[in-house]
Amino acid sequence: MPSPSLLHPGFDVQALSFDKALIEQLAGNGPRYTSYPTADRFHAGFDVTAYRTLAWQRFSAGPRRPLSLYVHIPFCNTICYYCGCNKIITKDKAKAEVYLDYLEREMAMQAELIGSGARVEQLHFGGGTPTFLSDAQLERLVGALRQHFDFAPDEQGEYSIEIDPRKVNAETVALLACLGFNRMSIGVQDFDPAVQAAVNRIQSEAETLSVMKAARAHGFRSISIDLIYGLPRQTTAGFSATLDKVIAARPDRLSIYSYAHLPHLFKPQRRIAEAELPTLDEKLDLLSLAIDKLTGAGYVYIGMDHFALPDDELAQAQRAGTLHRNFQGYSTRDDIDLLALGVSGIGKLGDSYSQNVKSTEEYYALLDAGQLPLFRGLQLSRDDEIRRALIQQLMCQFALDLNAFATQWRIDFANYFAKELASLQPMVRLGLLTLDAQRLQVLPRGRLLVRNIAMLFDRYLQQGQPLQRYSKVI
Ligand code: SF4
């Protein structure tokens, strides 16, 4: 349903303004809200039995539901020092063969659980590096998925894969298109050789461009490029050159992530020389540069690190008030159940989340025992649902019609969120947002800080959840 916020005259949901002083004042740590409650709130009390019951209720009767599948491939050939993902560094493709054996067991169990009650409309391969798999292994995996699940026709479905261009050639891209993939995101981070050496990710511009060229030739509908600012040895001159090259290649979408240096949580980051990291001031100059260049080149700000061309479906959905947010970031689909396959995958069934075990050892042991490899999850309370809807709307629409929201959720907004409305006042005074009895609007200068605003509505943070585990909001 379109958001009522868009009916407000003069509200440009994609306008963005960069206010360095304001960001410096407010930039702290915070969740990215790909889910609410965040995954650190999941608990072991939500177990396989709870999951099975929900799946049965959801899929056993009624019309066939749309389904999203996430497949986690944890392997990578080499380690990138900035990495915070769940991955296994190896060159041994035989390890992937064993992993695929177990993935097939998991998909068979999940497929049996949902029966014929669902049709896959979205598929995402993430990692790690999905293209660590050989062409034969990719074929095997997609073949098994298609054997176990009913897929919407390729032209209707959103089938995406994360690509490491260092290991992909035009033949693999052609195969991926043949297998039904029609979207890809390509990790670049920075083309500057000094930065690439500092983070141990040597990737030529030619490798990236040739994958993009092949993707276009094979009809991929959306190409997204990932960049990171705040990496060691990054300079405005070097990053400016990277941005120019990326913009010239004209990807449909761009993600510009802030490097989160959390060496206490992510061991590879201990190999990054802290003295080589840009200061906050320098980091913000990199972000400001990226915003200037991207908006100057016609990209619009979707929110939370994401930019897109104005005719991209995410940009269109945002203007139409139908943009959503999930574990893969922004999406045009709402309320779609998500089955996650593979280690560490997070799924969503109705008003619940569930997560698989994180190591292959545990994953293999549970599947050997004939069990779904879940280790934790969460059944949302009604309060969680209300706050999830609110945070999602702020993240996607930068505005909230308080009356419409109150009617939709049958609450007295002013009473229910009395504490939060009061705590928004300092942000109103700082010019991040406007607030009256009808409407909350995040102003262009507050949009890069929308996580700070969302955090005020996070009940778990209000209860004192420590923030060190989260990345910097900028
Ligand atoms: S950043 Fe990506 S490619 Fe690099 S080690 Fe992490 S998961 Fe692997």
Tab-separated table of C-alpha atoms and ligand atoms in Angstrom:
chain	number	residue	atom	x	y	z
A	1	MET	CA	0.000	0.000	0.000
A	2	PRO	CA	1.447	3.418	-0.857
A	3	SER	CA	2.546	5.444	2.119
A	4	PRO	CA	0.259	8.364	3.008
A	5	SER	CA	3.403	10.433	3.538
A	6	LEU	CA	3.753	10.882	-0.187
A	7	LEU	CA	0.433	12.625	-0.468
A	8	HIS	CA	2.022	15.554	1.306
A	9	PRO	CA	2.672	18.386	-1.181
A	10	GLY	CA	6.237	19.539	-1.669
A	11	PHE	CA	7.833	16.589	0.088
A	12	ASP	CA	10.761	15.339	-1.974
A	13	VAL	CA	11.592	11.938	-0.527
A	14	GLN	CA	14.868	11.725	-2.467
A	15	ALA	CA	16.360	15.139	-1.574
A	16	LEU	CA	19.581	14.955	0.431
A	17	SER	CA	21.742	17.508	2.122
A	18	PHE	CA	25.149	16.866	3.695
A	19	ASP	CA	25.811	18.712	6.948
A	20	LYS	CA	29.267	17.787	8.168
A	21	ALA	CA	29.044	19.515	11.543
A	22	LEU	CA	25.731	17.837	12.309
A	23	ILE	CA	27.031	14.408	11.331
A	24	GLU	CA	30.212	14.864	13.381
A	25	GLN	CA	28.063	15.782	16.338
A	26	LEU	CA	25.761	12.751	16.063
A	27	ALA	CA	27.757	9.972	14.397
A	28	GLY	CA	27.866	7.101	16.869
A	29	ASN	CA	27.227	3.390	16.627
A	30	GLY	CA	23.837	1.975	15.704
A	31	PRO	CA	21.992	-0.927	14.053
A	32	ARG	CA	21.348	-0.997	10.316
A	33	TYR	CA	17.772	-2.203	10.856
A	34	THR	CA	17.680	-4.821	8.130
A	35	SER	CA	15.422	-6.379	10.736
A	36	TYR	CA	13.656	-5.140	13.827
A	37	PRO	CA	14.231	-6.458	16.416
A	38	THR	CA	17.885	-6.736	15.397
A	39	ALA	CA	19.467	-10.200	15.190
A	40	ASP	CA	21.241	-9.803	18.530
A	41	ARG	CA	17.782	-10.033	20.147
A	42	PHE	CA	17.128	-13.503	18.724
A	43	HIS	CA	17.193	-16.281	21.329
A	44	ALA	CA	17.405	-20.055	21.569
A	45	GLY	CA	13.849	-20.228	22.942
A	46	PHE	CA	12.621	-19.879	19.379
A	47	ASP	CA	13.493	-23.398	18.255
A	48	VAL	CA	12.859	-25.857	15.443
A	49	THR	CA	9.459	-26.826	16.841
A	50	ALA	CA	8.317	-23.196	16.868
A	51	TYR	CA	9.619	-22.790	13.339
A	52	ARG	CA	7.934	-25.946	12.063
A	53	THR	CA	4.604	-24.963	13.593
A	54	LEU	CA	4.725	-21.537	11.995
A	55	ALA	CA	5.738	-22.923	8.605
A	56	TRP	CA	2.903	-25.406	8.711
A	57	GLN	CA	0.368	-22.699	9.645
A	58	ARG	CA	1.629	-20.426	6.936
A	59	PHE	CA	1.912	-22.777	4.009
A	60	SER	CA	-0.485	-25.646	4.615
A	61	ALA	CA	-3.673	-23.900	3.498
A	62	GLY	CA	-4.969	-20.944	1.542
A	63	PRO	CA	-3.614	-19.381	-1.619
A	64	ARG	CA	-0.048	-19.973	-2.647
A	65	ARG	CA	2.316	-17.441	-1.059
A	66	PRO	CA	5.239	-15.616	-2.651
A	67	LEU	CA	8.553	-16.735	-1.247
A	68	SER	CA	12.069	-15.368	-1.123
A	69	LEU	CA	15.080	-17.671	-0.859
A	70	TYR	CA	18.468	-16.694	0.502
A	71	VAL	CA	21.382	-19.057	-0.035
A	72	HIS	CA	24.590	-18.440	1.898
A	73	ILE	CA	27.859	-19.598	0.345
A	74	PRO	CA	30.483	-19.051	3.027
A	75	PHE	CA	33.683	-19.629	1.036
A	76	CYS	CA	36.170	-17.037	-0.227
A	77	ASN	CA	39.495	-17.485	-1.993
A	78	THR	CA	41.340	-14.777	-0.093
A	79	ILE	CA	40.651	-12.644	2.930
A	80	CYS	CA	39.739	-8.962	2.622
A	81	TYR	CA	40.999	-7.337	5.809
A	82	TYR	CA	37.931	-5.119	6.237
A	83	CYS	CA	35.576	-8.107	6.172
A	84	GLY	CA	32.895	-8.561	8.808
A	85	CYS	CA	31.047	-11.418	7.060
A	86	ASN	CA	30.648	-15.048	8.031
A	87	LYS	CA	33.105	-16.763	5.671
A	88	ILE	CA	35.689	-19.514	5.291
A	89	ILE	CA	38.915	-18.758	3.453
A	90	THR	CA	39.987	-21.678	1.268
A	91	LYS	CA	41.009	-22.552	-2.250
A	92	ASP	CA	39.686	-26.077	-1.946
A	93	LYS	CA	36.590	-26.448	-4.151
A	94	ALA	CA	35.997	-29.906	-2.680
A	95	LYS	CA	34.894	-28.173	0.521
A	96	ALA	CA	32.137	-26.520	-1.463
A	97	GLU	CA	31.108	-29.906	-2.844
A	98	VAL	CA	30.519	-31.205	0.695
A	99	TYR	CA	28.703	-27.994	1.587
A	100	LEU	CA	26.392	-28.411	-1.406
A	101	ASP	CA	25.575	-31.959	-0.252
A	102	TYR	CA	24.347	-30.529	3.037
A	103	LEU	CA	22.612	-27.540	1.441
A	104	GLU	CA	20.615	-30.008	-0.621
A	105	ARG	CA	19.605	-31.862	2.519
A	106	GLU	CA	18.484	-28.609	4.111
A	107	MET	CA	16.524	-27.515	1.054
A	108	ALA	CA	14.797	-30.887	0.903
A	109	MET	CA	13.696	-30.512	4.541
A	110	GLN	CA	12.524	-26.942	4.041
A	111	ALA	CA	10.726	-27.799	0.804
A	112	GLU	CA	8.927	-30.658	2.493
A	113	LEU	CA	7.848	-28.318	5.266
A	114	ILE	CA	6.291	-25.720	2.988
A	115	GLY	CA	4.880	-28.269	0.540
A	116	SER	CA	3.371	-26.706	-2.552
A	117	GLY	CA	2.164	-23.641	-0.645
A	118	ALA	CA	4.737	-21.187	-1.982
A	119	ARG	CA	6.289	-19.897	-5.167
A	120	VAL	CA	9.776	-18.428	-5.234
A	121	GLU	CA	9.696	-14.860	-6.554
A	122	GLN	CA	13.027	-13.747	-5.148
A	123	LEU	CA	16.335	-15.566	-4.897
A	124	HIS	CA	19.552	-14.176	-3.524
A	125	PHE	CA	22.950	-15.848	-3.377
A	126	GLY	CA	25.166	-14.151	-0.803
A	127	GLY	CA	28.280	-14.904	1.135
A	128	GLY	CA	31.182	-15.186	1.469
A	129	THR	CA	31.580	-15.378	-2.260
A	130	PRO	CA	28.851	-17.220	-4.178
A	131	THR	CA	31.083	-17.214	-7.241
A	132	PHE	CA	33.640	-19.228	-5.279
A	133	LEU	CA	31.577	-22.116	-6.664
A	134	SER	CA	32.739	-23.538	-9.976
A	135	ASP	CA	30.388	-23.301	-12.938
A	136	ALA	CA	29.439	-26.951	-12.441
A	137	GLN	CA	28.739	-26.345	-8.754
A	138	LEU	CA	26.581	-23.306	-9.561
A	139	GLU	CA	24.610	-25.412	-12.021
A	140	ARG	CA	24.235	-28.159	-9.473
A	141	LEU	CA	23.007	-25.765	-6.782
A	142	VAL	CA	20.464	-23.960	-8.959
A	143	GLY	CA	19.306	-27.305	-10.358
A	144	ALA	CA	18.669	-28.598	-6.856
A	145	LEU	CA	16.787	-25.438	-5.875
A	146	ARG	CA	14.587	-25.693	-8.935
A	147	GLN	CA	13.950	-29.337	-8.209
A	148	HIS	CA	12.790	-28.604	-4.664
A	149	PHE	CA	10.983	-25.283	-5.114
A	150	ASP	CA	8.553	-23.836	-7.615
A	151	PHE	CA	10.096	-20.731	-9.220
A	152	ALA	CA	8.221	-17.871	-10.873
A	153	PRO	CA	9.237	-17.451	-14.542
A	154	ASP	CA	12.646	-15.793	-14.888
A	155	GLU	CA	11.167	-12.610	-16.359
A	156	GLN	CA	8.945	-12.165	-13.288
A	157	GLY	CA	11.325	-13.187	-10.523
A	158	GLU	CA	14.129	-11.158	-8.938
A	159	TYR	CA	17.068	-13.523	-8.980
A	160	SER	CA	20.265	-11.949	-7.729
A	161	ILE	CA	23.812	-12.928	-6.916
A	162	GLU	CA	26.801	-11.244	-5.299
A	163	ILE	CA	29.783	-11.299	-7.635
A	164	ASP	CA	33.492	-11.141	-6.959
A	165	PRO	CA	34.808	-10.049	-10.383
A	166	ARG	CA	38.270	-11.415	-9.609
A	167	LYS	CA	36.930	-14.922	-10.097
A	168	VAL	CA	34.255	-14.457	-12.738
A	169	ASN	CA	34.668	-14.396	-16.492
A	170	ALA	CA	32.189	-13.772	-19.306
A	171	GLU	CA	31.407	-17.501	-19.576
A	172	THR	CA	30.326	-17.652	-15.931
A	173	VAL	CA	28.138	-14.562	-16.406
A	174	ALA	CA	26.516	-16.241	-19.419
A	175	LEU	CA	25.912	-19.349	-17.326
A	176	LEU	CA	24.385	-17.294	-14.490
A	177	ALA	CA	21.979	-15.685	-16.975
A	178	CYS	CA	21.116	-19.131	-18.291
A	179	LEU	CA	20.424	-20.295	-14.747
A	180	GLY	CA	17.903	-17.476	-14.368
A	181	PHE	CA	19.877	-14.791	-12.523
A	182	ASN	CA	18.848	-11.324	-13.653
A	183	ARG	CA	20.455	-9.049	-11.046
A	184	MET	CA	23.946	-8.840	-9.670
A	185	SER	CA	25.845	-6.843	-7.131
A	186	ILE	CA	29.549	-6.448	-7.664
A	187	GLY	CA	31.984	-5.790	-4.844
A	188	VAL	CA	34.502	-3.100	-5.794
A	189	GLN	CA	35.180	-1.017	-2.637
A	190	ASP	CA	37.905	1.186	-4.205
A	191	PHE	CA	39.992	1.028	-7.384
A	192	ASP	CA	42.942	2.829	-5.770
A	193	PRO	CA	45.874	0.336	-5.778
A	194	ALA	CA	47.201	1.679	-2.452
A	195	VAL	CA	43.864	1.017	-0.775
A	196	GLN	CA	43.531	-2.389	-2.412
A	197	ALA	CA	46.970	-3.369	-1.090
A	198	ALA	CA	46.080	-2.136	2.417
A	199	VAL	CA	42.932	-4.288	2.536
A	200	ASN	CA	44.312	-7.264	0.596
A	201	ARG	CA	41.811	-7.063	-2.210
A	202	ILE	CA	43.587	-6.597	-5.504
A	203	GLN	CA	40.977	-6.184	-8.195
A	204	SER	CA	41.560	-4.457	-11.480
A	205	GLU	CA	39.156	-2.032	-13.041
A	206	ALA	CA	39.234	-4.179	-16.187
A	207	GLU	CA	37.953	-7.235	-14.258
A	208	THR	CA	35.009	-5.258	-12.910
A	209	LEU	CA	34.129	-3.608	-16.200
A	210	SER	CA	34.282	-6.837	-18.131
A	211	VAL	CA	31.808	-8.493	-15.737
A	212	MET	CA	29.463	-5.512	-16.116
A	213	LYS	CA	29.753	-5.651	-19.884
A	214	ALA	CA	28.989	-9.358	-19.924
A	215	ALA	CA	26.034	-8.866	-17.550
A	216	ARG	CA	24.524	-6.265	-19.852
A	217	ALA	CA	25.109	-8.433	-22.892
A	218	HIS	CA	23.301	-11.295	-21.179
A	219	GLY	CA	20.275	-9.252	-20.179
A	220	PHE	CA	20.834	-8.697	-16.451
A	221	ARG	CA	18.155	-6.208	-15.454
A	222	SER	CA	20.006	-4.559	-12.588
A	223	ILE	CA	23.688	-4.140	-11.807
A	224	SER	CA	24.736	-2.802	-8.460
A	225	ILE	CA	28.228	-1.758	-7.360
A	226	ASP	CA	29.418	-1.787	-3.760
A	227	LEU	CA	31.953	0.789	-2.605
A	228	ILE	CA	33.324	1.435	0.871
A	229	TYR	CA	34.540	4.732	2.309
A	230	GLY	CA	36.745	4.991	5.365
A	231	LEU	CA	39.241	2.312	4.278
A	232	PRO	CA	42.966	2.616	5.069
A	233	ARG	CA	44.998	4.872	2.735
A	234	GLN	CA	41.846	6.237	1.129
A	235	THR	CA	42.197	9.824	-0.074
A	236	THR	CA	39.719	12.153	-1.686
A	237	ALA	CA	41.832	12.184	-4.867
A	238	GLY	CA	41.938	8.391	-5.067
A	239	PHE	CA	38.282	7.916	-4.169
A	240	SER	CA	37.297	10.646	-6.599
A	241	ALA	CA	39.000	8.715	-9.398
A	242	THR	CA	37.212	5.522	-8.317
A	243	LEU	CA	33.849	7.293	-8.297
A	244	ASP	CA	34.472	8.756	-11.749
A	245	LYS	CA	35.270	5.313	-13.145
A	246	VAL	CA	32.259	3.700	-11.503
A	247	ILE	CA	29.885	6.450	-12.617
A	248	ALA	CA	31.201	6.165	-16.162
A	249	ALA	CA	30.224	2.483	-16.098
A	250	ARG	CA	26.672	3.555	-15.116
A	251	PRO	CA	25.510	0.820	-12.728
A	252	ASP	CA	21.779	0.944	-11.934
A	253	ARG	CA	22.487	1.055	-8.210
A	254	LEU	CA	25.355	1.928	-5.926
A	255	SER	CA	25.934	1.138	-2.299
A	256	ILE	CA	28.435	3.321	-0.481
A	257	TYR	CA	29.110	1.650	2.844
A	258	SER	CA	30.916	3.171	5.750
A	259	TYR	CA	33.828	1.007	6.851
A	260	ALA	CA	33.110	-0.099	10.408
A	261	HIS	CA	36.412	-0.780	12.182
A	262	LEU	CA	35.448	-3.261	14.888
A	263	PRO	CA	38.596	-5.390	15.341
A	264	HIS	CA	37.305	-6.712	18.687
A	265	LEU	CA	34.457	-8.365	16.733
A	266	PHE	CA	36.089	-9.130	13.352
A	267	LYS	CA	39.546	-10.691	13.501
A	268	PRO	CA	40.660	-9.887	9.908
A	269	GLN	CA	40.350	-6.200	10.729
A	270	ARG	CA	43.259	-6.547	13.156
A	271	ARG	CA	45.481	-6.651	10.067
A	272	ILE	CA	44.456	-3.112	9.171
A	273	ALA	CA	46.926	-0.489	10.366
A	274	GLU	CA	44.795	1.891	12.407
A	275	ALA	CA	47.225	4.729	11.684
A	276	GLU	CA	46.325	4.400	7.998
A	277	LEU	CA	42.594	4.852	8.576
A	278	PRO	CA	41.161	8.234	7.650
A	279	THR	CA	40.045	10.444	10.528
A	280	LEU	CA	36.308	11.036	10.982
A	281	ASP	CA	36.774	14.395	9.308
A	282	GLU	CA	38.522	12.821	6.309
A	283	LYS	CA	35.951	10.049	6.181
A	284	LEU	CA	33.140	12.562	6.003
A	285	ASP	CA	34.946	14.333	3.170
A	286	LEU	CA	34.915	11.016	1.286
A	287	LEU	CA	31.197	10.636	1.885
A	288	SER	CA	30.499	14.210	0.891
A	289	LEU	CA	32.495	13.694	-2.292
A	290	ALA	CA	30.536	10.533	-3.114
A	291	ILE	CA	27.204	12.272	-2.565
A	292	ASP	CA	28.208	15.242	-4.719
A	293	LYS	CA	29.462	13.066	-7.538
A	294	LEU	CA	26.558	10.633	-7.507
A	295	THR	CA	23.798	13.204	-7.271
A	296	GLY	CA	25.652	15.306	-9.860
A	297	ALA	CA	25.596	12.264	-12.154
A	298	GLY	CA	21.836	11.859	-11.749
A	299	TYR	CA	21.651	9.194	-9.039
A	300	VAL	CA	19.049	9.633	-6.297
A	301	TYR	CA	19.439	8.790	-2.631
A	302	ILE	CA	17.343	5.810	-1.608
A	303	GLY	CA	18.529	5.839	1.989
A	304	MET	CA	21.037	4.086	4.245
A	305	ASP	CA	24.058	4.012	1.891
A	306	HIS	CA	22.037	3.281	-1.261
A	307	PHE	CA	21.777	5.287	-4.471
A	308	ALA	CA	19.991	4.409	-7.699
A	309	LEU	CA	19.243	5.823	-11.114
A	310	PRO	CA	15.846	7.581	-11.109
A	311	ASP	CA	14.246	4.959	-13.351
A	312	ASP	CA	15.517	2.018	-11.257
A	313	GLU	CA	12.672	0.141	-9.613
A	314	LEU	CA	13.906	0.976	-6.088
A	315	ALA	CA	13.817	4.693	-6.886
A	316	GLN	CA	10.390	4.326	-8.463
A	317	ALA	CA	9.112	2.352	-5.462
A	318	GLN	CA	10.397	5.000	-3.094
A	319	ARG	CA	8.562	7.769	-4.963
A	320	ALA	CA	5.422	5.605	-5.013
A	321	GLY	CA	5.656	4.907	-1.269
A	322	THR	CA	6.082	1.166	-1.779
A	323	LEU	CA	9.742	0.707	-0.820
A	324	HIS	CA	10.612	-1.851	1.875
A	325	ARG	CA	13.651	-3.014	3.766
A	326	ASN	CA	14.863	-6.533	4.494
A	327	PHE	CA	18.040	-8.495	5.130
A	328	GLN	CA	19.373	-7.752	1.670
A	329	GLY	CA	18.765	-4.017	2.088
A	330	TYR	CA	16.038	-2.179	0.203
A	331	SER	CA	13.398	-4.107	-1.721
A	332	THR	CA	10.239	-3.543	-3.711
A	333	ARG	CA	8.509	-6.496	-2.000
A	334	ASP	CA	6.857	-6.439	1.381
A	335	ASP	CA	5.738	-9.134	3.741
A	336	ILE	CA	7.304	-11.880	1.708
A	337	ASP	CA	8.403	-14.950	3.619
A	338	LEU	CA	12.104	-15.617	3.439
A	339	LEU	CA	13.710	-19.035	3.715
A	340	ALA	CA	17.416	-18.889	4.435
A	341	LEU	CA	19.578	-21.825	3.460
A	342	GLY	CA	23.140	-22.381	4.578
A	343	VAL	CA	25.253	-21.371	7.532
A	344	SER	CA	24.275	-18.191	9.401
A	345	GLY	CA	21.311	-17.481	7.085
A	346	ILE	CA	18.471	-15.482	8.603
A	347	GLY	CA	14.920	-16.263	7.523
A	348	LYS	CA	11.594	-14.574	8.140
A	349	LEU	CA	8.288	-16.399	8.356
A	350	GLY	CA	5.285	-14.219	9.089
A	351	ASP	CA	6.048	-12.424	12.334
A	352	SER	CA	9.090	-14.461	13.205
A	353	TYR	CA	12.781	-14.519	12.426
A	354	SER	CA	15.059	-17.539	12.599
A	355	GLN	CA	18.768	-18.023	12.094
A	356	ASN	CA	20.912	-20.984	11.138
A	357	VAL	CA	24.026	-22.024	13.049
A	358	LYS	CA	27.143	-20.162	11.980
A	359	SER	CA	29.810	-22.866	11.563
A	360	THR	CA	29.851	-25.624	8.954
A	361	GLU	CA	30.684	-28.148	11.707
A	362	GLU	CA	27.466	-27.408	13.611
A	363	TYR	CA	25.516	-27.146	10.364
A	364	TYR	CA	26.665	-30.564	9.152
A	365	ALA	CA	26.124	-32.179	12.577
A	366	LEU	CA	22.522	-30.972	12.870
A	367	LEU	CA	21.661	-32.037	9.333
A	368	ASP	CA	23.333	-35.422	9.942
A	369	ALA	CA	21.002	-35.751	12.927
A	370	GLY	CA	18.033	-35.030	10.660
A	371	GLN	CA	17.348	-31.615	12.186
A	372	LEU	CA	16.851	-28.216	10.633
A	373	PRO	CA	20.038	-26.303	11.482
A	374	LEU	CA	18.369	-23.406	13.332
A	375	PHE	CA	19.890	-22.133	16.546
A	376	ARG	CA	17.880	-19.071	17.439
A	377	GLY	CA	15.022	-16.870	16.391
A	378	LEU	CA	12.286	-14.619	17.603
A	379	GLN	CA	8.511	-14.439	17.532
A	380	LEU	CA	7.666	-10.760	17.304
A	381	SER	CA	5.403	-9.292	19.959
A	382	ARG	CA	2.761	-6.813	18.881
A	383	ASP	CA	4.988	-4.011	20.141
A	384	ASP	CA	7.837	-5.377	18.001
A	385	GLU	CA	5.545	-5.398	14.970
A	386	ILE	CA	4.443	-1.810	15.532
A	387	ARG	CA	7.997	-0.584	15.982
A	388	ARG	CA	9.220	-2.608	13.020
A	389	ALA	CA	6.596	-0.987	10.794
A	390	LEU	CA	7.469	2.460	12.081
A	391	ILE	CA	11.234	2.049	11.691
A	392	GLN	CA	10.766	0.585	8.232
A	393	GLN	CA	8.640	3.515	7.166
A	394	LEU	CA	11.174	6.019	8.464
A	395	MET	CA	14.008	4.214	6.682
A	396	CYS	CA	12.130	3.935	3.385
A	397	GLN	CA	9.925	7.036	3.250
A	398	PHE	CA	11.637	9.498	5.609
A	399	ALA	CA	8.167	10.459	6.820
A	400	LEU	CA	5.364	9.202	8.957
A	401	ASP	CA	1.713	10.205	8.968
A	402	LEU	CA	1.006	9.771	12.672
A	403	ASN	CA	-2.774	9.517	12.299
A	404	ALA	CA	-2.646	7.015	9.458
A	405	PHE	CA	-0.118	4.928	11.376
A	406	ALA	CA	-2.241	5.092	14.540
A	407	THR	CA	-5.320	3.965	12.617
A	408	GLN	CA	-3.453	1.147	10.889
A	409	TRP	CA	-2.102	-0.204	14.184
A	410	ARG	CA	-5.084	0.780	16.356
A	411	ILE	CA	-3.019	2.785	18.828
A	412	ASP	CA	-3.186	6.251	20.329
A	413	PHE	CA	0.100	7.463	18.828
A	414	ALA	CA	0.717	10.329	21.232
A	415	ASN	CA	0.268	8.048	24.224
A	416	TYR	CA	1.959	4.971	22.858
A	417	PHE	CA	5.061	6.870	21.797
A	418	ALA	CA	4.968	9.702	24.365
A	419	LYS	CA	8.544	9.059	25.488
A	420	GLU	CA	9.849	8.795	21.923
A	421	LEU	CA	8.076	11.955	20.781
A	422	ALA	CA	9.680	13.826	23.662
A	423	SER	CA	13.100	12.393	22.861
A	424	LEU	CA	12.774	13.562	19.237
A	425	GLN	CA	12.717	17.196	20.320
A	426	PRO	CA	16.506	17.703	20.417
A	427	MET	CA	16.625	16.371	16.848
A	428	VAL	CA	13.876	18.789	15.853
A	429	ARG	CA	15.950	21.607	17.318
A	430	LEU	CA	19.011	20.402	15.413
A	431	GLY	CA	17.019	20.494	12.182
A	432	LEU	CA	17.022	16.750	11.428
A	433	LEU	CA	13.270	16.538	11.276
A	434	THR	CA	9.992	18.350	11.703
A	435	LEU	CA	7.284	17.050	13.989
A	436	ASP	CA	3.733	18.144	14.629
A	437	ALA	CA	0.564	16.363	15.730
A	438	GLN	CA	0.028	14.901	12.252
A	439	ARG	CA	3.393	14.252	10.767
A	440	LEU	CA	7.018	13.418	11.283
A	441	GLN	CA	9.261	14.365	8.352
A	442	VAL	CA	12.940	13.647	8.151
A	443	LEU	CA	14.490	16.688	6.500
A	444	PRO	CA	17.149	16.339	3.783
A	445	ARG	CA	19.913	17.196	6.302
A	446	GLY	CA	18.633	14.498	8.691
A	447	ARG	CA	18.436	11.691	6.125
A	448	LEU	CA	22.010	10.472	6.461
A	449	LEU	CA	21.259	10.189	10.177
A	450	VAL	CA	17.960	8.333	9.863
A	451	ARG	CA	19.441	5.481	11.933
A	452	ASN	CA	19.784	7.902	14.865
A	453	ILE	CA	16.105	8.752	14.552
A	454	ALA	CA	15.053	5.103	14.218
A	455	MET	CA	17.121	4.205	17.278
A	456	LEU	CA	14.859	6.374	19.436
A	457	PHE	CA	12.004	3.984	18.617
A	458	ASP	CA	14.019	0.827	19.361
A	459	ARG	CA	12.641	-0.552	22.612
A	460	TYR	CA	15.666	-2.780	23.167
A	461	LEU	CA	18.085	0.134	22.969
A	462	GLN	CA	15.881	1.986	25.408
A	463	GLN	CA	16.389	-0.970	27.734
A	464	GLY	CA	20.138	-0.447	27.637
A	465	GLN	CA	21.413	-2.702	24.833
A	466	PRO	CA	25.113	-1.749	24.462
A	467	LEU	CA	25.961	0.001	21.186
A	468	GLN	CA	29.577	-1.126	20.743
A	469	ARG	CA	28.495	-4.176	18.783
A	470	TYR	CA	26.988	-2.025	16.035
A	471	SER	CA	28.723	-0.154	13.253
A	472	LYS	CA	29.023	3.616	13.066
A	473	VAL	CA	25.916	5.247	11.655
A	474	ILE	CA	28.257	7.116	9.264
B	1	SF4	S1	34.674	-9.078	1.923
B	1	SF4	FE1	33.538	-10.595	0.758
B	1	SF4	S2	35.106	-11.505	-0.584
B	1	SF4	FE2	36.213	-10.415	1.032
B	1	SF4	S3	36.598	-11.955	2.602
B	1	SF4	FE3	34.696	-10.931	3.152
B	1	SF4	S4	33.075	-12.150	2.284
B	1	SF4	FE4	34.995	-12.763	1.300
